[in-house]
Coordinates of C-alpha atoms and ligand atoms in Angstrom, one line a residue:
M12 CA 48.8 22.4 -13.8
G13 CA 48.9 18.6 -13.9
L14 CA 46.8 16.0 -15.5
F15 CA 43.8 16.1 -13.0
K16 CA 44.0 19.7 -12.0
S17 CA 41.7 21.4 -14.4
S18 CA 38.3 22.3 -13.0
K19 CA 36.8 20.9 -16.2
H20 CA 38.2 17.6 -15.2
L21 CA 36.7 17.9 -11.7
Q22 CA 33.3 18.1 -13.1
N23 CA 33.6 14.9 -15.2
T24 CA 35.1 13.0 -12.5
D25 CA 34.7 9.4 -13.5
L26 CA 38.5 9.7 -14.0
P27 CA 41.1 8.8 -13.0
N28 CA 42.0 6.0 -15.3
F29 CA 42.2 2.8 -13.2
Q30 CA 45.3 1.7 -15.1
L31 CA 47.3 4.6 -13.5
S32 CA 49.8 3.6 -10.9
K33 CA 50.1 5.5 -7.6
E34 CA 53.3 7.3 -8.7
D35 CA 51.3 8.8 -11.6
F36 CA 49.5 10.9 -8.9
D37 CA 52.6 12.3 -7.3
D38 CA 52.9 16.1 -8.0
V39 CA 49.4 16.1 -9.4
M40 CA 46.8 15.1 -6.8
S41 CA 46.9 14.0 -3.1
L42 CA 46.6 10.3 -2.7
I43 CA 46.1 8.1 0.4
I44 CA 45.9 4.3 0.0
V45 CA 44.3 2.3 2.8
D46 CA 44.0 -1.4 3.2
K47 CA 40.7 -3.3 3.9
Q48 CA 41.0 -2.3 7.6
K49 CA 41.3 1.3 6.6
K50 CA 44.9 1.4 7.7
I51 CA 47.1 3.8 5.8
I52 CA 49.6 2.1 3.6
H53 CA 50.6 4.9 1.3
I54 CA 50.5 8.7 1.3
N55 CA 52.1 10.6 -1.6
Q56 CA 54.2 13.8 -1.6
Q57 CA 51.4 15.9 -3.0
F58 CA 49.3 15.2 0.2
Y59 CA 52.1 16.8 2.2
S60 CA 52.3 19.8 -0.2
D61 CA 48.5 20.2 -0.1
F62 CA 47.8 19.7 3.6
G63 CA 51.1 19.7 5.4
F64 CA 51.0 16.2 6.9
V65 CA 54.4 14.3 6.7
P66 CA 53.6 11.0 5.0
Q67 CA 56.0 8.8 7.0
E68 CA 54.3 9.7 10.3
Y69 CA 51.0 8.4 9.2
I70 CA 51.8 5.1 7.6
G71 CA 50.2 2.2 9.5
K72 CA 47.7 4.5 11.2
S73 CA 43.9 4.4 10.8
I74 CA 42.5 6.8 8.2
H75 CA 40.4 8.2 11.1
V76 CA 43.5 10.3 12.1
F77 CA 42.4 12.7 9.4
S78 CA 39.3 14.9 10.0
V79 CA 37.1 15.1 7.0
F80 CA 33.9 17.0 7.0
Y81 CA 31.0 16.5 4.6
E82 CA 28.0 18.7 4.1
E83 CA 27.0 20.6 7.3
S84 CA 28.4 18.2 9.8
N85 CA 31.1 19.4 12.2
D86 CA 31.5 16.0 13.8
R87 CA 35.0 14.5 13.1
N88 CA 33.7 10.9 13.1
V89 CA 30.6 11.3 11.1
F90 CA 32.3 11.3 7.7
W91 CA 34.2 8.0 8.2
K92 CA 31.2 6.3 9.9
E93 CA 28.4 7.4 7.7
H94 CA 29.6 8.8 4.3
F95 CA 32.8 7.0 3.5
T96 CA 32.0 4.4 0.9
A97 CA 33.7 2.7 -2.0
K98 CA 32.0 5.1 -4.5
F99 CA 32.2 8.3 -2.6
S100 CA 32.8 11.4 -4.8
A101 CA 32.0 14.9 -3.5
Y102 CA 33.3 18.1 -2.2
V103 CA 34.5 17.9 1.4
K104 CA 36.6 19.9 3.9
I105 CA 39.7 18.4 5.4
E106 CA 41.5 19.7 8.4
N107 CA 45.1 20.4 7.4
A108 CA 48.2 20.2 9.5
S109 CA 47.7 23.8 10.6
K110 CA 44.2 23.0 11.8
Q111 CA 42.6 25.0 9.0
L112 CA 39.9 23.6 6.8
D113 CA 40.8 23.1 3.1
F114 CA 38.2 22.5 0.4
C115 CA 38.8 19.6 -1.9
K116 CA 37.1 17.1 -4.1
L117 CA 37.4 13.6 -2.7
K118 CA 37.0 10.6 -4.8
V119 CA 37.2 7.1 -3.4
I120 CA 38.2 4.2 -5.7
E121 CA 38.0 0.6 -4.5
K122 CA 40.7 -1.5 -6.1
P123 CA 40.2 -5.2 -6.9
N124 CA 42.7 -6.1 -4.2
G125 CA 40.4 -4.5 -1.5
Q126 CA 42.5 -1.4 -1.2
Y127 CA 40.8 2.0 -1.2
W128 CA 42.4 4.9 -3.0
L129 CA 41.4 8.3 -1.7
L130 CA 42.1 11.0 -4.2
F131 CA 42.0 14.5 -2.7
D132 CA 41.9 17.3 -5.3
K133 CA 42.5 20.5 -3.4
I134 CA 40.6 23.2 -5.0
T135 CA 41.8 26.7 -5.8
H136 CA 40.9 29.8 -3.9
E137 CA 38.4 30.9 -6.5
Q138 CA 36.9 27.5 -6.6
Q139 CA 36.7 27.6 -2.8
S140 CA 34.9 31.0 -2.9
F141 CA 32.6 29.6 -5.6
T142 CA 31.9 26.5 -3.5
S143 CA 31.2 28.5 -0.4
L144 CA 29.1 30.9 -2.4
K145 CA 27.2 27.9 -3.7
E146 CA 26.8 26.6 -0.2
S147 CA 25.5 30.0 1.0
V148 CA 23.0 30.1 -1.8
Q149 CA 21.9 26.6 -1.0
L150 CA 21.6 27.6 2.6
F151 CA 19.7 30.8 1.8
T152 CA 17.4 28.9 -0.6
S153 CA 16.6 26.2 1.9
L154 CA 16.0 28.9 4.5
V155 CA 13.7 30.8 2.2
N156 CA 11.9 27.7 1.0
N157 CA 11.3 26.4 4.5
T158 CA 9.6 29.5 5.9
P159 CA 5.8 29.3 5.9
D160 CA 5.8 32.9 4.8
I161 CA 5.5 33.7 1.1
I162 CA 8.4 35.4 -0.6
C163 CA 8.6 36.6 -4.2
F164 CA 11.1 38.8 -6.0
K165 CA 10.1 40.6 -9.2
D166 CA 12.0 42.8 -11.6
G167 CA 11.2 46.4 -12.3
N168 CA 8.6 45.3 -14.9
G169 CA 6.7 43.0 -12.5
K170 CA 8.2 39.9 -13.9
W171 CA 8.8 37.1 -11.4
L172 CA 12.5 36.3 -10.7
F173 CA 12.1 34.0 -7.7
A174 CA 9.2 32.6 -5.6
N175 CA 9.7 30.4 -2.6
D176 CA 8.0 27.1 -2.1
S177 CA 5.2 28.5 0.2
D178 CA 4.3 31.1 -2.5
L179 CA 4.3 28.4 -5.2
E180 CA 2.2 26.1 -3.0
L181 CA -0.3 28.8 -2.1
F182 CA -1.0 29.6 -5.8
H183 CA -0.7 26.0 -7.0
L184 CA 2.3 26.9 -9.2
K185 CA 4.6 24.0 -8.3
G186 CA 6.4 22.9 -11.5
V187 CA 5.3 26.1 -13.5
D188 CA 8.1 27.9 -15.2
Y189 CA 7.2 31.3 -13.6
I190 CA 10.5 33.1 -14.2
G191 CA 10.1 36.1 -16.5
K192 CA 6.3 36.1 -16.2
T193 CA 4.1 38.9 -14.8
D194 CA 1.3 38.3 -12.3
L195 CA -1.3 38.4 -15.0
E196 CA 0.6 36.0 -17.2
I197 CA 1.1 33.6 -14.2
A198 CA -2.6 33.7 -13.5
E199 CA -3.1 31.7 -16.7
Y200 CA -1.1 28.7 -15.3
T201 CA -3.2 28.2 -12.2
H202 CA -6.7 27.8 -10.8
D203 CA -9.1 30.4 -12.0
V204 CA -10.0 31.3 -8.4
Y205 CA -6.6 33.0 -8.0
R206 CA -7.1 35.4 -10.9
R207 CA -8.5 38.1 -8.6
S208 CA -5.6 37.8 -6.2
F209 CA -3.1 38.2 -9.0
E210 CA -5.0 41.3 -10.4
T211 CA -5.1 42.8 -6.9
C212 CA -1.4 42.1 -6.4
Y213 CA -0.6 43.7 -9.7
K214 CA -2.5 46.9 -8.7
T215 CA -1.0 47.0 -5.2
D216 CA 2.5 46.5 -6.7
E217 CA 1.9 49.5 -8.9
K218 CA 0.7 51.6 -5.9
C219 CA 3.9 50.6 -4.0
W220 CA 6.1 51.6 -6.9
Q221 CA 4.4 54.9 -7.2
S222 CA 4.6 55.7 -3.5
G223 CA 8.4 54.9 -3.7
E224 CA 8.4 53.3 -0.2
A225 CA 7.6 50.0 1.5
S226 CA 3.9 49.3 1.9
R227 CA 2.0 47.0 4.1
G228 CA -1.6 45.7 4.1
D229 CA -3.9 42.7 4.2
E230 CA -4.6 40.9 1.0
I231 CA -7.5 38.5 0.8
I232 CA -6.8 35.3 -1.2
Q233 CA -9.6 33.0 -2.3
T234 CA -8.6 29.3 -2.5
P235 CA -10.1 26.5 -4.6
N236 CA -11.6 24.8 -1.6
G237 CA -13.6 27.9 -0.8
V238 CA -11.5 28.9 2.2
E239 CA -10.7 32.6 2.2
K240 CA -7.1 33.4 3.4
V241 CA -5.9 36.7 4.7
Y242 CA -2.2 37.6 4.1
D243 CA -0.3 40.4 5.8
V244 CA 1.7 41.6 2.8
I245 CA 4.8 43.8 2.8
K246 CA 6.1 45.2 -0.5
I247 CA 9.5 46.7 -0.7
P248 CA 10.5 48.6 -3.9
V249 CA 14.2 48.8 -4.8
F250 CA 15.3 51.4 -7.2
N251 CA 18.4 51.8 -9.4
K252 CA 20.8 54.8 -8.9
D253 CA 19.1 56.6 -11.7
G254 CA 15.7 56.2 -10.0
S255 CA 14.4 53.5 -12.4
R256 CA 12.6 50.5 -11.0
K257 CA 15.0 47.6 -10.1
N258 CA 13.3 45.0 -7.9
L259 CA 10.2 44.5 -5.9
I260 CA 10.4 42.2 -2.9
V261 CA 7.0 40.8 -1.8
L262 CA 6.7 39.1 1.6
G263 CA 3.5 37.7 3.0
R264 CA 2.4 36.0 6.2
D265 CA -0.8 34.0 6.6
V266 CA -2.8 35.9 9.3
S267 CA -6.2 34.3 8.6
E268 CA -6.3 32.9 12.1
N269 CA -5.2 36.1 13.8
R270 CA -7.8 38.1 11.9
K271 CA -10.5 35.6 12.8
V272 CA -9.5 35.9 16.5
E273 CA -9.5 39.7 16.1
V274 CA -13.0 39.7 14.7
D275 CA -14.1 37.3 17.4
L276 CA -12.6 39.6 20.0
I277 CA -14.3 42.6 18.6
E278 CA -17.6 40.7 18.5
A279 CA -17.1 39.5 22.1
K280 CA -16.4 43.1 23.1
Q281 CA -19.5 44.4 21.3
K282 CA -21.6 41.6 22.9
A283 CA -20.2 42.5 26.3
E284 CA -21.0 46.2 25.8
E285 CA -24.4 45.3 24.4
S286 CA -25.2 43.0 27.3
D287 CA -24.1 45.8 29.7
R288 CA -26.4 48.2 27.9
L289 CA -29.3 45.7 28.0
K290 CA -28.7 45.1 31.7
S291 CA -29.0 48.9 32.4
N292 CA -32.0 49.0 30.1
F293 CA -33.6 46.0 31.9
L294 CA -33.1 47.6 35.3
A295 CA -34.7 50.9 34.0
T296 CA -37.6 49.0 32.4
M297 CA -38.1 46.7 35.4
S298 CA -38.2 49.4 38.0
H299 CA -40.8 51.2 35.8
E300 CA -42.8 48.0 35.2
L301 CA -42.8 47.2 38.9
R302 CA -43.4 50.7 40.2
T303 CA -46.4 51.5 37.9
P304 CA -48.7 48.7 39.1
L305 CA -47.4 48.9 42.6
N306 CA -48.2 52.6 42.8
A307 CA -51.7 51.9 41.5
V308 CA -52.2 49.1 44.1
I309 CA -51.0 51.3 47.0
G310 CA -52.7 54.5 45.7
F311 CA -56.1 52.9 45.2
A312 CA -55.9 50.8 48.4
N313 CA -55.5 54.2 50.2
L314 CA -58.4 55.7 48.4
I315 CA -60.6 52.8 49.5
Y316 CA -60.1 53.9 53.1
E317 CA -61.5 57.4 52.4
E318 CA -64.2 56.4 49.9
E319 CA -67.7 55.7 51.0
D320 CA -69.5 55.2 47.7
L321 CA -69.7 51.5 47.1
T322 CA -69.6 51.7 43.3
E323 CA -66.4 53.7 43.5
I324 CA -64.9 51.2 46.0
H325 CA -65.7 48.4 43.5
E326 CA -64.0 50.3 40.7
F327 CA -60.9 50.8 42.9
A328 CA -60.9 47.1 43.8
R329 CA -61.1 46.2 40.1
I330 CA -58.1 48.5 39.4
I331 CA -56.1 47.0 42.3
N332 CA -57.0 43.5 41.0
N333 CA -55.8 44.3 37.4
N334 CA -52.6 45.9 38.5
S335 CA -51.8 43.0 40.8
K336 CA -52.4 40.6 37.8
M337 CA -49.9 42.7 35.8
L338 CA -47.4 42.4 38.6
L339 CA -48.0 38.6 38.7
N340 CA -47.6 38.3 34.9
L341 CA -44.3 40.1 35.1
I342 CA -43.1 37.9 37.9
E343 CA -44.2 34.8 36.0
D344 CA -42.3 36.0 32.9
I345 CA -39.1 36.5 35.0
F346 CA -39.7 33.0 36.5
D347 CA -40.1 31.5 33.0
V348 CA -36.9 33.2 31.8
S349 CA -35.0 31.7 34.7
L350 CA -36.5 28.2 34.1
I351 CA -35.7 28.4 30.4
E352 CA -32.2 29.7 31.1
S353 CA -31.5 26.8 33.5
E354 CA -33.0 24.4 31.0
Q355 CA -35.6 23.2 33.4
V356 CA -38.7 23.6 31.2
Q357 CA -40.2 20.3 30.1
I358 CA -42.4 20.2 27.1
D359 CA -45.5 18.1 27.5
H360 CA -46.8 15.7 24.8
S361 CA -50.4 15.1 25.8
E362 CA -53.3 15.0 23.3
F363 CA -55.5 18.1 23.2
D364 CA -57.7 20.0 20.8
L365 CA -55.9 23.1 19.6
V366 CA -59.1 24.8 18.3
K367 CA -60.7 24.4 21.8
S368 CA -57.6 25.9 23.4
I369 CA -57.6 28.9 21.0
K370 CA -61.2 29.6 21.9
E371 CA -60.4 29.4 25.6
V372 CA -57.6 32.0 25.2
Y373 CA -59.8 34.1 23.0
E374 CA -62.5 34.3 25.6
I375 CA -60.4 36.0 28.2
F376 CA -59.6 39.0 26.1
P377 CA -62.9 40.9 25.6
V378 CA -62.5 42.0 29.3
E379 CA -59.1 43.3 28.6
L380 CA -60.3 45.1 25.4
N381 CA -63.0 46.7 27.5
M382 CA -60.6 47.7 30.2
L383 CA -58.3 49.3 27.6
D384 CA -61.2 51.0 26.0
K385 CA -60.5 49.2 22.7
L386 CA -63.8 47.6 22.1
D387 CA -63.9 49.1 18.6
I388 CA -61.1 46.8 17.5
E389 CA -62.4 43.9 15.4
F390 CA -61.2 40.9 17.5
K391 CA -62.0 37.5 16.0
I392 CA -60.8 34.0 15.3
I393 CA -60.5 32.8 11.7
L394 CA -60.3 29.0 11.6
D395 CA -60.5 26.6 8.7
R396 CA -61.7 23.7 10.9
D397 CA -63.8 23.0 14.0
T398 CA -61.3 20.8 15.7
F399 CA -57.6 20.0 15.5
V400 CA -56.4 17.3 17.9
L401 CA -52.6 17.0 18.3
K402 CA -50.0 15.9 20.8
G403 CA -48.2 18.8 22.5
D404 CA -47.9 21.2 25.4
E405 CA -51.3 22.9 25.6
F406 CA -50.2 25.1 28.5
R407 CA -47.2 26.5 26.7
I408 CA -49.0 26.9 23.4
K409 CA -51.7 28.9 25.2
Q410 CA -49.0 30.9 26.9
I411 CA -47.5 31.8 23.6
L412 CA -50.8 32.7 22.1
T413 CA -51.7 34.9 25.1
N414 CA -48.4 36.7 24.7
L415 CA -49.0 37.3 21.0
I416 CA -52.5 38.6 21.5
R417 CA -51.5 40.7 24.4
N418 CA -48.8 42.4 22.3
A419 CA -51.3 42.9 19.4
L420 CA -53.6 44.5 21.9
K421 CA -50.9 46.7 23.3
F422 CA -49.6 47.9 19.9
T423 CA -53.0 48.3 18.1
K424 CA -55.2 51.3 18.6
K425 CA -57.8 50.7 16.0
G426 CA -58.6 48.3 13.2
F427 CA -58.4 44.5 13.8
I428 CA -56.7 41.7 15.6
H429 CA -57.3 38.3 14.0
I430 CA -56.3 34.9 15.3
G431 CA -55.8 32.2 12.7
L432 CA -55.0 28.5 12.4
K433 CA -53.7 26.9 9.2
V434 CA -52.7 23.3 9.0
S435 CA -50.6 21.8 6.2
D436 CA -48.9 18.4 5.8
K437 CA -45.7 19.6 7.2
Y438 CA -46.7 22.0 10.0
W439 CA -49.4 24.0 11.6
D440 CA -49.4 27.8 11.9
L441 CA -51.1 29.6 14.7
S442 CA -51.1 33.3 13.8
V443 CA -52.0 36.6 15.4
T444 CA -52.4 39.5 12.9
D445 CA -53.0 43.1 13.9
S446 CA -53.4 46.5 12.2
G447 CA -51.2 48.2 14.8
I448 CA -48.0 50.3 14.8
G449 CA -45.9 47.6 13.0
I450 CA -42.2 47.1 13.2
S451 CA -39.5 48.4 11.0
E452 CA -37.5 45.8 9.0
D453 CA -34.2 46.4 10.9
K454 CA -35.8 45.6 14.3
L455 CA -37.7 42.5 13.2
Q456 CA -35.1 40.0 14.5
E457 CA -33.9 42.1 17.4
I458 CA -37.3 42.0 19.2
F459 CA -36.9 38.3 19.9
G460 CA -33.9 39.0 22.1
M461 CA -34.3 39.1 25.9
F462 CA -35.3 42.5 27.1
R463 CA -35.5 43.8 23.6
Q464 CA -38.0 46.4 22.6
V465 CA -38.3 48.7 19.6
E466 CA -38.6 51.6 22.0
E467 CA -36.1 51.3 24.9
G468 CA -35.5 52.9 28.2
Y469 CA -37.4 55.8 29.7
K470 CA -38.7 57.2 26.4
R471 CA -41.0 54.2 26.0
S472 CA -44.7 54.8 25.5
F473 CA -45.8 51.2 25.9
G474 CA -45.5 49.0 28.9
G475 CA -43.8 45.6 29.0
A476 CA -40.5 44.2 30.1
G477 CA -39.4 42.9 26.7
L478 CA -39.6 39.3 27.7
G479 CA -42.8 37.9 26.1
L480 CA -41.4 37.3 22.6
S481 CA -38.1 35.9 23.7
I482 CA -39.9 33.4 26.1
S483 CA -42.3 32.5 23.3
K484 CA -39.6 31.9 20.8
R485 CA -37.6 29.7 23.2
L486 CA -40.7 27.7 24.0
A487 CA -41.5 27.4 20.3
E488 CA -38.0 26.1 19.6
M489 CA -38.3 23.6 22.4
M490 CA -41.3 22.2 20.4
R491 CA -38.9 22.1 17.4
G492 CA -40.9 25.0 15.9
D493 CA -40.4 28.8 15.6
I494 CA -42.0 32.2 15.9
L495 CA -42.1 34.0 12.6
V496 CA -42.9 37.6 12.0
E497 CA -44.0 39.7 9.1
S498 CA -44.6 43.4 9.7
E499 CA -44.8 46.8 8.0
L500 CA -44.3 50.0 9.9
N501 CA -47.7 51.8 10.6
K502 CA -49.6 49.0 8.8
G503 CA -49.5 46.1 11.3
S504 CA -47.9 42.8 12.1
T505 CA -48.4 39.0 11.9
F506 CA -46.7 36.8 14.4
I507 CA -46.9 33.0 13.6
L508 CA -46.2 30.1 15.9
R509 CA -45.1 27.4 13.4
V510 CA -44.7 23.8 14.7
P511 CA -43.8 20.8 12.5
M512 CA -46.5 18.1 12.3
D513 CA -44.3 15.3 13.6
Ligands
ADP621 P1 -42.9 43.6 25.6 O1 -44.1 43.6 24.8 O2 -43.1 43.3 27.0 O3 -42.1 44.9 25.4 P2 -42.1 41.4 23.9 O4 -40.9 40.6 24.0 O5 -43.4 40.8 23.9 O6 -41.9 42.5 25.1 O7 -42.0 42.3 22.6 C1 -40.8 43.0 22.3 C2 -41.0 44.2 21.4 O8 -41.5 43.8 20.2 C3 -42.1 45.1 21.9 O9 -41.6 46.0 22.9 C4 -42.4 45.8 20.7 O10 -41.5 46.8 20.4 C5 -42.3 44.7 19.6 N1 -43.6 44.1 19.3 C6 -44.1 42.9 19.8 N2 -45.3 42.6 19.3 C7 -45.6 43.7 18.5 C8 -46.8 44.0 17.7 N3 -47.8 43.2 17.6 N4 -46.8 45.2 17.0 C9 -45.7 46.0 17.1 N5 -44.6 45.8 17.9 C10 -44.6 44.6 18.5

């Protein structure tokens, strides 16, 4: 082995000594000398031995006749155009006379007279294998580091051996010397919020080892900015021949978006099913709500023909009148729903006295109490003032109050129904409190939905289409207010229309 042939020398490659003459390289290292125009002026014998090119045939030709490849490029011209410089020194591949690629270390030296000396140090078979292995490892590492998935290798004791960039980024571990540390040890080097993920990971690793086979599952990872991420994690245990634990491979993919879409889809499906159920329920309720007063109207109208007693006829006419009003109310509710749905309801802002309006609504109910045979119910207004002038939509406020009182009447057999008004700096509350059947906690928000009733379908014992509260709530929201409810089953309910003062 000659002067420059040792691999040790190749590593410290600031050599060769500039005082050496070109003959000093013969039998030692391949040498090509080119002039300023990159024309070949000398090729030594070693170049022939290493690569098979007959020196005499190339003198005077451009250095471009030789194909040199650097890094991953397969283009014959790239090296000379882009990489060849006076200080180039790196491993390259050169195409030999038999069109095979040989590995060598190429060092370029610029001489004071403008010549370039190209020193090719062909590397041995072992070195070649080592270089290609190194290249493969580099390729593998860059592949593994460029995937958005997280990849981590651990030893049989849970100590980290390798983690790719995505894994280190996810857990804010860039720059941390993680090798040889367990999950719980690594948790000390990063944000506190990850501690739970590392603890969970430690436990699921153990489960995987015990099951002896690959496992897969979602792992939820909290991040410092409060966003929760979901990773689909695959764990693969690798055992030694004697059955002892060797390595654990952990692969994880961020599926947060997919899981969100899945949840949205499930919700959308549930909503569709629910709206389907509500539609059927609505049809059942509607046909009942229409049929009952219509039957009464038709039935009593027929009876009038046969009846001669004038008092009876008046009673029948009263019943027909009441049932027609019920029908009209229902149709008005449906009309309101369609107006609200198509955003055609305008809220008025005229000045009026709310106390006066409350009294006006109140006055129409004793007749209904009488008709329902509920005169025993204590029905009164509790007000802390004689007048309350405000700007708003009197008609709609009266409509909401009527709905609330009508419900109170419907769902209260005995006890009381109180109408109240409380005014504070921020808002005013118009309330209807009853001692009726009340509503269980789980239904309290549901009842504001369109066609929603605590009792649904044919088994209902109270009339109504389930529209009053949803219409009232939507109207209240249009006034930038809301309808609030407090209720206890079998004790009674309070419904409040709350509207901000401004
Ligand atoms: P409707 O009264 O026509 O069924 P609403 O939308 O006005 O429709 O009311 C929805 C449901 O809310 C009622 O069916 C009933 O189950 C419940 N509810 C409303 N007000 C009261 C009340 N004062 N007491 C008990 N339950 C009530």
